[in-house]
CSV table of C-alpha atoms and ligand atoms in Angstrom, one decimal:
chain,number,residue,atom,x,y,z
A,1178,MET,CA,0.0,0.1,0.0
A,1179,SER,CA,1.3,3.5,-0.9
A,1180,VAL,CA,1.4,5.7,2.1
A,1181,PHE,CA,-0.8,7.8,0.5
A,1182,GLU,CA,-3.6,5.5,0.5
A,1183,LYS,CA,-6.6,5.9,2.8
A,1184,THR,CA,-6.5,3.3,5.5
A,1185,VAL,CA,-9.4,0.7,5.5
A,1186,HIS,CA,-9.7,-1.3,8.8
A,1187,LYS,CA,-10.0,-4.9,9.0
A,1188,ALA,CA,-12.7,-7.3,9.4
A,1189,PHE,CA,-12.0,-7.3,13.1
A,1190,THR,CA,-14.1,-9.2,15.6
A,1191,GLU,CA,-12.6,-7.9,18.8
A,1192,LEU,CA,-10.5,-4.7,19.6
A,1193,PRO,CA,-6.8,-4.8,20.3
A,1194,ILE,CA,-5.6,-4.0,23.7
A,1195,VAL,CA,-2.5,-1.4,23.4
A,1196,ASP,CA,-0.3,-1.0,26.7
A,1197,ILE,CA,1.1,2.6,26.8
A,1198,SER,CA,3.4,1.8,29.4
A,1199,LEU,CA,6.4,2.8,27.6
A,1200,LEU,CA,4.8,6.1,26.6
A,1201,PHE,CA,5.7,7.3,30.0
A,1202,SER,CA,9.7,6.2,30.1
A,1203,ASP,CA,12.0,8.9,29.3
A,1204,ASP,CA,13.7,6.6,26.7
A,1205,LEU,CA,12.7,7.7,23.4
A,1206,ASN,CA,13.2,4.2,21.5
A,1207,LYS,CA,11.0,2.7,24.3
A,1208,ARG,CA,8.4,5.4,23.7
A,1209,GLU,CA,8.8,4.5,20.1
A,1210,ILE,CA,8.1,0.9,20.7
A,1211,ALA,CA,4.7,1.8,22.2
A,1212,ALA,CA,3.7,4.3,19.7
A,1213,SER,CA,4.4,1.3,16.8
A,1214,SER,CA,1.8,-0.7,18.6
A,1215,LEU,CA,-0.8,2.2,18.8
A,1216,ASP,CA,-0.1,2.8,15.1
A,1217,LYS,CA,-0.8,-1.0,14.4
A,1218,ALA,CA,-4.0,-0.9,16.5
A,1219,VAL,CA,-5.2,2.3,14.8
A,1220,ARG,CA,-4.7,1.2,11.4
A,1221,GLU,CA,-6.6,-2.2,11.9
A,1222,THR,CA,-9.3,-1.1,13.9
A,1223,GLY,CA,-9.6,2.5,14.7
A,1224,PHE,CA,-10.5,1.5,18.1
A,1225,LEU,CA,-8.6,-0.1,21.1
A,1226,TYR,CA,-8.4,-0.9,24.7
A,1227,LEU,CA,-5.9,1.3,26.5
A,1228,LYS,CA,-3.7,-0.3,29.3
A,1229,GLY,CA,-0.9,1.2,31.2
A,1230,HIS,CA,-2.6,4.8,31.5
A,1231,GLN,CA,-1.7,5.4,35.0
A,1232,ILE,CA,-5.0,6.9,36.0
A,1233,ALA,CA,-5.4,6.3,39.6
A,1234,PRO,CA,-8.4,3.9,40.3
A,1235,SER,CA,-9.6,6.4,43.2
A,1236,LEU,CA,-10.2,9.2,40.5
A,1237,ILE,CA,-12.5,6.7,38.2
A,1238,ASN,CA,-14.1,5.7,41.8
A,1239,ASP,CA,-15.0,9.0,42.7
A,1240,LEU,CA,-16.0,10.3,39.5
A,1241,LYS,CA,-18.5,7.1,39.4
A,1242,GLU,CA,-20.1,8.0,42.4
A,1243,VAL,CA,-20.6,11.2,42.3
A,1244,VAL,CA,-22.3,11.2,38.7
A,1245,LYS,CA,-24.5,8.3,39.9
A,1246,GLU,CA,-25.6,10.7,42.8
A,1247,TYR,CA,-26.2,13.7,40.4
A,1248,PHE,CA,-28.4,11.8,38.2
A,1249,LYS,CA,-30.6,10.5,41.1
A,1250,GLN,CA,-32.1,13.8,41.4
A,1251,ASP,CA,-35.4,14.7,39.8
A,1252,GLN,CA,-35.5,16.4,36.6
A,1253,ASN,CA,-36.7,20.0,37.8
A,1254,SER,CA,-33.3,19.9,40.2
A,1255,LYS,CA,-31.4,18.9,37.1
A,1256,MET,CA,-32.7,21.2,34.7
A,1257,LYS,CA,-31.4,24.2,37.1
A,1258,ASN,CA,-28.2,23.7,35.1
A,1259,TYR,CA,-29.8,22.9,32.0
A,1260,ILE,CA,-26.9,23.4,29.3
A,1261,GLY,CA,-28.8,26.0,27.4
A,1262,LEU,CA,-28.4,28.3,30.4
A,1263,SER,CA,-24.5,28.3,30.2
A,1264,LYS,CA,-22.5,30.5,28.1
A,1265,ASN,CA,-19.7,27.8,27.5
A,1266,HIS,CA,-21.8,24.9,26.3
A,1267,SER,CA,-21.7,23.0,30.0
A,1268,GLY,CA,-24.6,21.6,32.0
A,1269,TYR,CA,-27.2,19.2,32.1
A,1270,VAL,CA,-28.3,17.7,28.8
A,1271,PRO,CA,-31.9,16.2,29.0
A,1272,ARG,CA,-33.0,13.4,26.8
A,1273,GLY,CA,-34.2,14.5,23.4
A,1274,GLU,CA,-31.6,17.7,23.5
A,1275,GLU,CA,-29.5,16.0,20.7
A,1276,GLY,CA,-31.1,15.7,17.4
A,1277,PHE,CA,-28.1,13.9,15.7
A,1278,TYR,CA,-27.4,10.8,16.9
A,1279,SER,CA,-30.8,9.2,17.0
A,1280,THR,CA,-32.6,9.2,13.5
A,1281,ASP,CA,-36.3,9.0,14.8
A,1282,SER,CA,-37.4,11.9,16.3
A,1283,GLN,CA,-40.1,10.1,17.9
A,1284,LYS,CA,-37.7,7.8,19.7
A,1285,PRO,CA,-35.0,10.3,21.2
A,1286,ASP,CA,-32.2,8.2,22.5
A,1287,LEU,CA,-32.2,6.9,25.7
A,1288,LYS,CA,-30.0,8.9,27.8
A,1289,GLU,CA,-29.4,12.0,29.6
A,1290,ALA,CA,-25.8,13.6,29.9
A,1291,TYR,CA,-23.9,16.4,31.8
A,1292,ASP,CA,-21.3,18.1,29.7
A,1293,ILE,CA,-18.1,19.8,31.2
A,1294,GLY,CA,-15.6,22.2,29.4
A,1295,PRO,CA,-13.0,24.4,30.1
A,1296,ASP,CA,-13.7,28.0,31.5
A,1297,SER,CA,-13.1,30.5,28.4
A,1298,PRO,CA,-11.7,29.8,25.8
A,1299,SER,CA,-14.4,27.6,25.5
A,1300,LEU,CA,-16.1,25.7,22.5
A,1301,MET,CA,-18.4,29.1,22.4
A,1302,ALA,CA,-15.2,31.4,22.2
A,1303,ARG,CA,-16.3,32.8,18.9
A,1304,PHE,CA,-19.4,34.3,20.9
A,1305,GLU,CA,-18.4,34.6,24.6
A,1306,LYS,CA,-15.2,36.0,25.4
A,1307,GLU,CA,-15.3,35.4,29.1
A,1308,ALA,CA,-17.2,32.2,30.3
A,1309,PHE,CA,-17.2,29.7,33.0
A,1310,THR,CA,-18.3,26.2,33.7
A,1311,GLN,CA,-21.7,25.7,34.9
A,1312,TRP,CA,-21.8,23.4,38.1
A,1313,PRO,CA,-24.3,21.7,40.3
A,1314,LYS,CA,-24.5,23.1,43.8
A,1315,ASP,CA,-22.9,19.8,45.1
A,1316,GLY,CA,-19.2,20.4,45.8
A,1317,ALA,CA,-18.0,16.9,45.8
A,1318,PHE,CA,-19.4,16.7,42.2
A,1319,LYS,CA,-17.4,19.6,41.2
A,1320,LYS,CA,-14.1,18.5,43.1
A,1321,SER,CA,-14.3,14.6,41.5
A,1322,VAL,CA,-15.1,15.7,38.0
A,1323,SER,CA,-12.9,18.4,37.9
A,1324,ALA,CA,-9.8,16.1,39.1
A,1325,TYR,CA,-10.9,13.5,36.3
A,1326,TYR,CA,-11.1,16.2,33.6
A,1327,ASN,CA,-7.7,17.3,34.3
A,1328,ALA,CA,-6.2,13.8,34.5
A,1329,MET,CA,-7.8,13.1,31.1
A,1330,LEU,CA,-6.2,16.3,29.8
A,1331,GLU,CA,-2.8,15.0,31.0
A,1332,LEU,CA,-3.4,11.7,29.4
A,1333,SER,CA,-4.4,13.6,26.2
A,1334,ARG,CA,-1.1,15.1,26.2
A,1335,VAL,CA,0.7,11.8,26.4
A,1336,LEU,CA,-1.6,10.2,23.6
A,1337,PHE,CA,-0.8,13.2,21.4
A,1338,GLN,CA,2.9,12.6,21.6
A,1339,GLY,CA,2.3,8.9,21.2
A,1340,PHE,CA,0.2,9.6,17.9
A,1341,ALA,CA,2.6,12.0,16.6
A,1342,LEU,CA,5.4,9.0,17.1
A,1343,ALA,CA,3.1,6.7,15.8
A,1344,LEU,CA,2.7,8.6,12.6
A,1345,LYS,CA,6.5,9.3,12.5
A,1346,LEU,CA,6.0,12.8,13.0
A,1347,PRO,CA,8.1,15.3,15.6
A,1348,GLU,CA,7.0,14.3,19.0
A,1349,ASN,CA,5.7,17.9,19.4
A,1350,THR,CA,3.8,18.0,16.6
A,1351,PHE,CA,0.4,18.1,18.1
A,1352,THR,CA,1.1,19.0,21.8
A,1353,GLN,CA,2.6,22.5,20.5
A,1354,TYR,CA,-0.9,23.4,20.0
A,1355,LEU,CA,-2.1,21.9,23.4
A,1356,THR,CA,-2.5,24.9,25.9
A,1357,THR,CA,-5.8,25.5,26.6
A,1358,PRO,CA,-8.1,23.5,24.6
A,1359,PRO,CA,-12.1,23.1,24.2
A,1360,SER,CA,-12.0,19.5,25.0
A,1361,GLN,CA,-15.2,18.5,26.5
A,1362,LEU,CA,-15.9,15.6,29.1
A,1363,ARG,CA,-19.2,13.9,28.8
A,1364,LEU,CA,-20.8,12.3,31.9
A,1365,ILE,CA,-23.6,10.1,29.9
A,1366,HIS,CA,-26.5,8.2,31.9
A,1367,TYR,CA,-28.3,5.5,30.0
A,1368,PHE,CA,-31.7,4.6,31.4
A,1369,ASP,CA,-32.2,0.9,32.5
A,1370,ASN,CA,-34.5,-0.7,30.4
A,1371,PRO,CA,-34.8,-4.3,30.9
A,1372,GLU,CA,-37.1,-5.0,28.0
A,1373,ALA,CA,-34.6,-2.9,25.7
A,1374,GLU,CA,-34.7,-4.5,21.7
A,1375,GLU,CA,-31.7,-5.1,19.5
A,1376,SER,CA,-32.8,-1.8,17.6
A,1377,ASP,CA,-33.4,0.4,20.9
A,1378,SER,CA,-30.7,3.4,20.5
A,1379,GLY,CA,-28.6,4.6,23.2
A,1380,ILE,CA,-26.8,6.7,21.0
A,1381,GLY,CA,-27.0,6.4,17.0
A,1382,ALA,CA,-24.1,5.7,14.8
A,1383,HIS,CA,-21.5,8.5,14.6
A,1384,THR,CA,-18.1,9.5,14.4
A,1385,ASP,CA,-16.4,11.6,17.0
A,1386,TYR,CA,-15.4,15.1,16.2
A,1387,GLU,CA,-12.3,15.6,17.9
A,1388,PHE,CA,-8.6,14.1,17.3
A,1389,PHE,CA,-9.4,11.2,19.6
A,1390,THR,CA,-11.6,10.0,22.6
A,1391,ILE,CA,-10.8,8.4,25.9
A,1392,LEU,CA,-13.8,6.9,26.8
A,1393,LEU,CA,-14.7,4.8,30.2
A,1394,PRO,CA,-17.8,2.8,30.1
A,1395,THR,CA,-19.3,1.0,33.0
A,1396,ALA,CA,-21.5,-1.5,31.3
A,1397,PRO,CA,-21.9,-3.4,27.8
A,1398,GLY,CA,-23.8,-1.8,25.0
A,1399,LEU,CA,-21.0,0.3,22.9
A,1400,GLN,CA,-20.4,-1.2,19.2
A,1401,VAL,CA,-18.2,-0.4,16.6
A,1402,LEU,CA,-18.1,-0.7,12.7
A,1403,ASN,CA,-15.3,-2.8,11.4
A,1404,GLY,CA,-14.0,-2.7,8.0
A,1405,ALA,CA,-16.6,-5.3,6.6
A,1406,ASN,CA,-19.5,-3.0,7.8
A,1407,GLU,CA,-20.6,-5.3,10.8
A,1408,TRP,CA,-21.4,-4.0,14.2
A,1409,ILE,CA,-18.9,-5.5,16.7
A,1410,ASN,CA,-19.7,-5.5,20.5
A,1411,VAL,CA,-17.1,-4.1,22.9
A,1412,PRO,CA,-17.1,-5.6,26.2
A,1413,LEU,CA,-15.9,-4.0,29.1
A,1414,VAL,CA,-12.2,-4.9,30.0
A,1415,GLU,CA,-10.7,-4.2,33.4
A,1416,ASP,CA,-8.8,-1.1,34.0
A,1417,CYS,CA,-8.9,-0.4,30.6
A,1418,PHE,CA,-9.8,2.9,29.0
A,1419,VAL,CA,-11.5,2.8,25.3
A,1420,ILE,CA,-9.7,4.8,22.7
A,1421,ASN,CA,-11.2,5.7,19.1
A,1422,ILE,CA,-9.9,8.0,16.3
A,1423,GLY,CA,-12.0,11.2,15.8
A,1424,ASP,CA,-12.5,13.4,12.7
A,1425,MET,CA,-9.6,15.8,13.3
A,1426,MET,CA,-7.2,12.8,13.4
A,1427,GLU,CA,-8.5,11.7,10.2
A,1428,GLN,CA,-8.4,15.1,8.8
A,1429,VAL,CA,-4.6,15.9,9.8
A,1430,SER,CA,-3.3,12.2,8.4
A,1431,ASN,CA,-5.2,12.6,5.3
A,1432,GLY,CA,-7.0,9.3,6.0
A,1433,GLN,CA,-4.2,7.2,7.3
A,1434,TYR,CA,-6.0,7.1,10.4
A,1435,VAL,CA,-9.8,7.0,9.8
A,1436,ALA,CA,-12.5,8.1,12.4
A,1437,THR,CA,-14.2,5.0,13.5
A,1438,SER,CA,-18.3,4.9,13.6
A,1439,HIS,CA,-19.7,3.6,16.7
A,1440,ARG,CA,-23.0,3.5,18.4
A,1441,VAL,CA,-24.8,2.1,21.7
A,1442,ARG,CA,-27.3,-0.3,21.6
A,1443,GLN,CA,-29.9,-2.4,23.6
A,1444,VAL,CA,-29.0,-0.8,26.9
A,1445,LYS,CA,-30.8,-3.4,29.2
A,1446,GLU,CA,-29.0,-2.5,32.8
A,1447,GLU,CA,-28.3,1.3,33.8
A,1448,ARG,CA,-24.9,2.4,32.2
A,1449,TYR,CA,-22.9,5.2,32.7
A,1450,SER,CA,-19.8,6.3,30.3
A,1451,PHE,CA,-17.7,9.2,30.5
A,1452,PRO,CA,-15.9,9.9,26.9
A,1453,PHE,CA,-13.4,12.8,27.1
A,1454,PHE,CA,-13.2,14.3,23.6
A,1455,SER,CA,-9.6,15.3,23.0
A,1456,SER,CA,-8.9,18.5,21.0
A,1457,LEU,CA,-6.3,21.2,20.2
A,1458,ASP,CA,-6.7,24.9,20.9
A,1459,TYR,CA,-9.6,26.5,19.1
A,1460,GLU,CA,-7.5,28.2,16.9
A,1461,THR,CA,-5.4,25.1,15.7
A,1462,VAL,CA,-5.7,25.0,11.7
A,1463,VAL,CA,-6.2,21.3,11.0
A,1464,ALA,CA,-5.0,20.5,7.4
A,1465,PRO,CA,-3.2,17.3,6.1
A,1466,ILE,CA,0.3,17.2,6.9
A,1467,SER,CA,2.4,17.6,3.8
A,1468,LYS,CA,4.1,14.5,4.4
A,1469,PHE,CA,0.7,12.5,4.0
A,1470,VAL,CA,-0.2,14.2,0.6
A,1471,ASP,CA,1.1,13.2,-2.7
A,1472,LYS,CA,2.2,15.9,-4.8
A,1473,GLN,CA,-0.4,15.5,-7.6
A,1474,GLU,CA,-3.2,14.8,-5.4
A,1475,VAL,CA,-6.0,17.6,-4.5
A,1476,SER,CA,-6.7,16.3,-0.8
A,1477,SER,CA,-10.5,15.8,-0.2
A,1478,TYR,CA,-9.5,17.2,3.4
A,1479,GLU,CA,-10.0,21.1,3.3
A,1480,PRO,CA,-8.4,22.7,6.2
A,1481,ILE,CA,-10.4,23.4,9.0
A,1482,ILE,CA,-10.5,25.5,12.4
A,1483,CYS,CA,-10.2,23.0,15.2
A,1484,GLY,CA,-13.1,24.7,17.4
A,1485,ASP,CA,-15.0,25.9,14.5
A,1486,HIS,CA,-15.4,22.4,13.6
A,1487,LEU,CA,-16.5,21.3,17.0
A,1488,LEU,CA,-18.6,24.3,17.1
A,1489,ALA,CA,-20.4,23.8,13.7
A,1490,GLN,CA,-21.1,20.0,14.7
A,1491,THR,CA,-22.5,21.1,17.9
A,1492,ILE,CA,-24.8,24.1,16.6
A,1493,GLN,CA,-26.0,21.6,14.3
A,1494,THR,CA,-27.0,19.0,16.7
A,1495,PHE,CA,-28.0,20.6,20.2
A,1496,SER,CA,-31.9,21.9,20.2
A,1497,TYR,CA,-31.1,25.1,22.3
A,1498,LEU,CA,-28.1,26.0,19.8
A,1499,LYS,CA,-30.4,25.6,16.8
A,1500,GLU,CA,-32.8,27.8,18.5
A,1501,LYS,CA,-30.0,30.7,19.2
A,1502,SER,CA,-29.2,30.0,15.4
A,1503,ALA,CA,-32.5,30.8,14.1
A,1504,ARG,CA,-32.7,33.8,16.4
A,1505,GLY,CA,-29.4,34.8,14.7
A,1506,GLU,CA,-27.5,34.9,18.3
A,1507,VAL,CA,-25.0,32.2,17.1
A,1508,ASN,CA,-24.0,31.4,13.5
A,1509,LEU,CA,-22.1,28.3,11.9
A,1510,PRO,CA,-18.6,29.2,11.4
A,1511,GLU,CA,-17.4,29.7,7.4
A,1512,ASN,CA,-17.0,26.2,5.7
A,1513,SER,CA,-18.5,24.1,8.2
A,1514,ARG,CA,-18.8,20.4,7.6
A,1515,SER,CA,-22.2,18.8,7.5
A,1516,LEU,CA,-22.5,16.1,10.0
A,1517,LEU,CA,-21.1,12.5,9.3
A,1518,SER,CA,-18.4,14.0,6.9
A,1519,PHE,CA,-16.0,11.8,8.2
A,1520,GLY,CA,-15.4,8.1,9.1
A,1521,GLN,CA,-15.4,4.7,7.1
A,1522,ALA,CA,-18.7,5.3,5.6
A,1523,ALA,CA,-18.2,9.1,4.3
A,1524,ILE,CA,-15.1,7.4,2.7
A,1525,LYS,CA,-16.8,4.8,0.7
A,1526,GLU,CA,-19.5,7.2,-0.4
A,1527,GLY,CA,-16.8,10.1,-1.5
B,2571,AKG,O1,-21.3,5.4,25.9
B,2571,AKG,C1,-20.7,5.1,25.1
B,2571,AKG,O2,-20.2,3.9,25.4
B,2571,AKG,C2,-20.0,5.9,23.8
B,2571,AKG,C3,-20.5,7.3,23.8
B,2571,AKG,C4,-20.3,8.0,22.5
B,2571,AKG,O3,-19.9,7.4,21.6
B,2571,AKG,C5,-20.2,9.5,22.5
B,2571,AKG,O4,-20.8,10.2,23.4
B,2571,AKG,O5,-19.9,10.0,21.8
B,2572,FE2,FE1,-19.1,8.9,20.3
């Protein structure tokens, strides 16, 4: 395969486990060994289990505890922190607020969420120069969730370096743009539904918008589309995160690393999941790196501005932002991509 051909994932039936312990080594040769196993897994599947991440179990346990307590509250209490009341796209997301994932508006995805982003500059930096994250009253929630957010931000720095090495690029290729990224942490609660059928959607099929996602699920339900267009179950593996490639990694690598479609289905037992969407600084221009573009080729990946891509996708999916857009209070950035412009399905069509 020429290095310029876009990757097509294998017809995998399970996800590889990648141990990144060596990425924490002071020895570059050792970091490169870990990076090459990352590279292999990403090319074959675009999705993997991450071992050796050095996140303390207490951070994870504290997070699960405060989130479970939070969602136990009644709807009125949760709506006091409705995401539409915030200036930086943070807060409670009731069922049905997001219109993208579920294709059937009569049957919204069976979930609610709480979204956390940084204080300004945030995802809404185009419209709000100064904005602060909306937190519920419970101080324990803020403490545990912030600690987990900060740990994810640090892990994303290690992984950005790992992905740069994996792509045989200078190690700081991405991290030079990682100062105040508008990365989002979602705390998702899927309702228990013992009668759930195979077609009942927790989250409909999509790719994530950022570079990669560090996901912590608490129960099965996640499914990934493989190279043969089959949905593969992602069972839990103890002490592992799940990592998947997002739109912007596909964009910078000119399709060497492809965003992977995934969905959540048939959630019978109550389920929580915590994706951290790893982004770079808002103004970062995300274009295919020249090494991956054939001189004769016109790349199908037009440059995008990192934060604008996230903003555009978000405006197209959240009801409160669609309403603000209709009132002229927010507007789509120039050259916005439509939804589902990345991933295997988009490559096959395009
Ligand atoms: O809940 C999960 O396991 C996946 C969540 C997800 O794909 C997302 O929020 O983008
Ligand atoms: Fe996702």
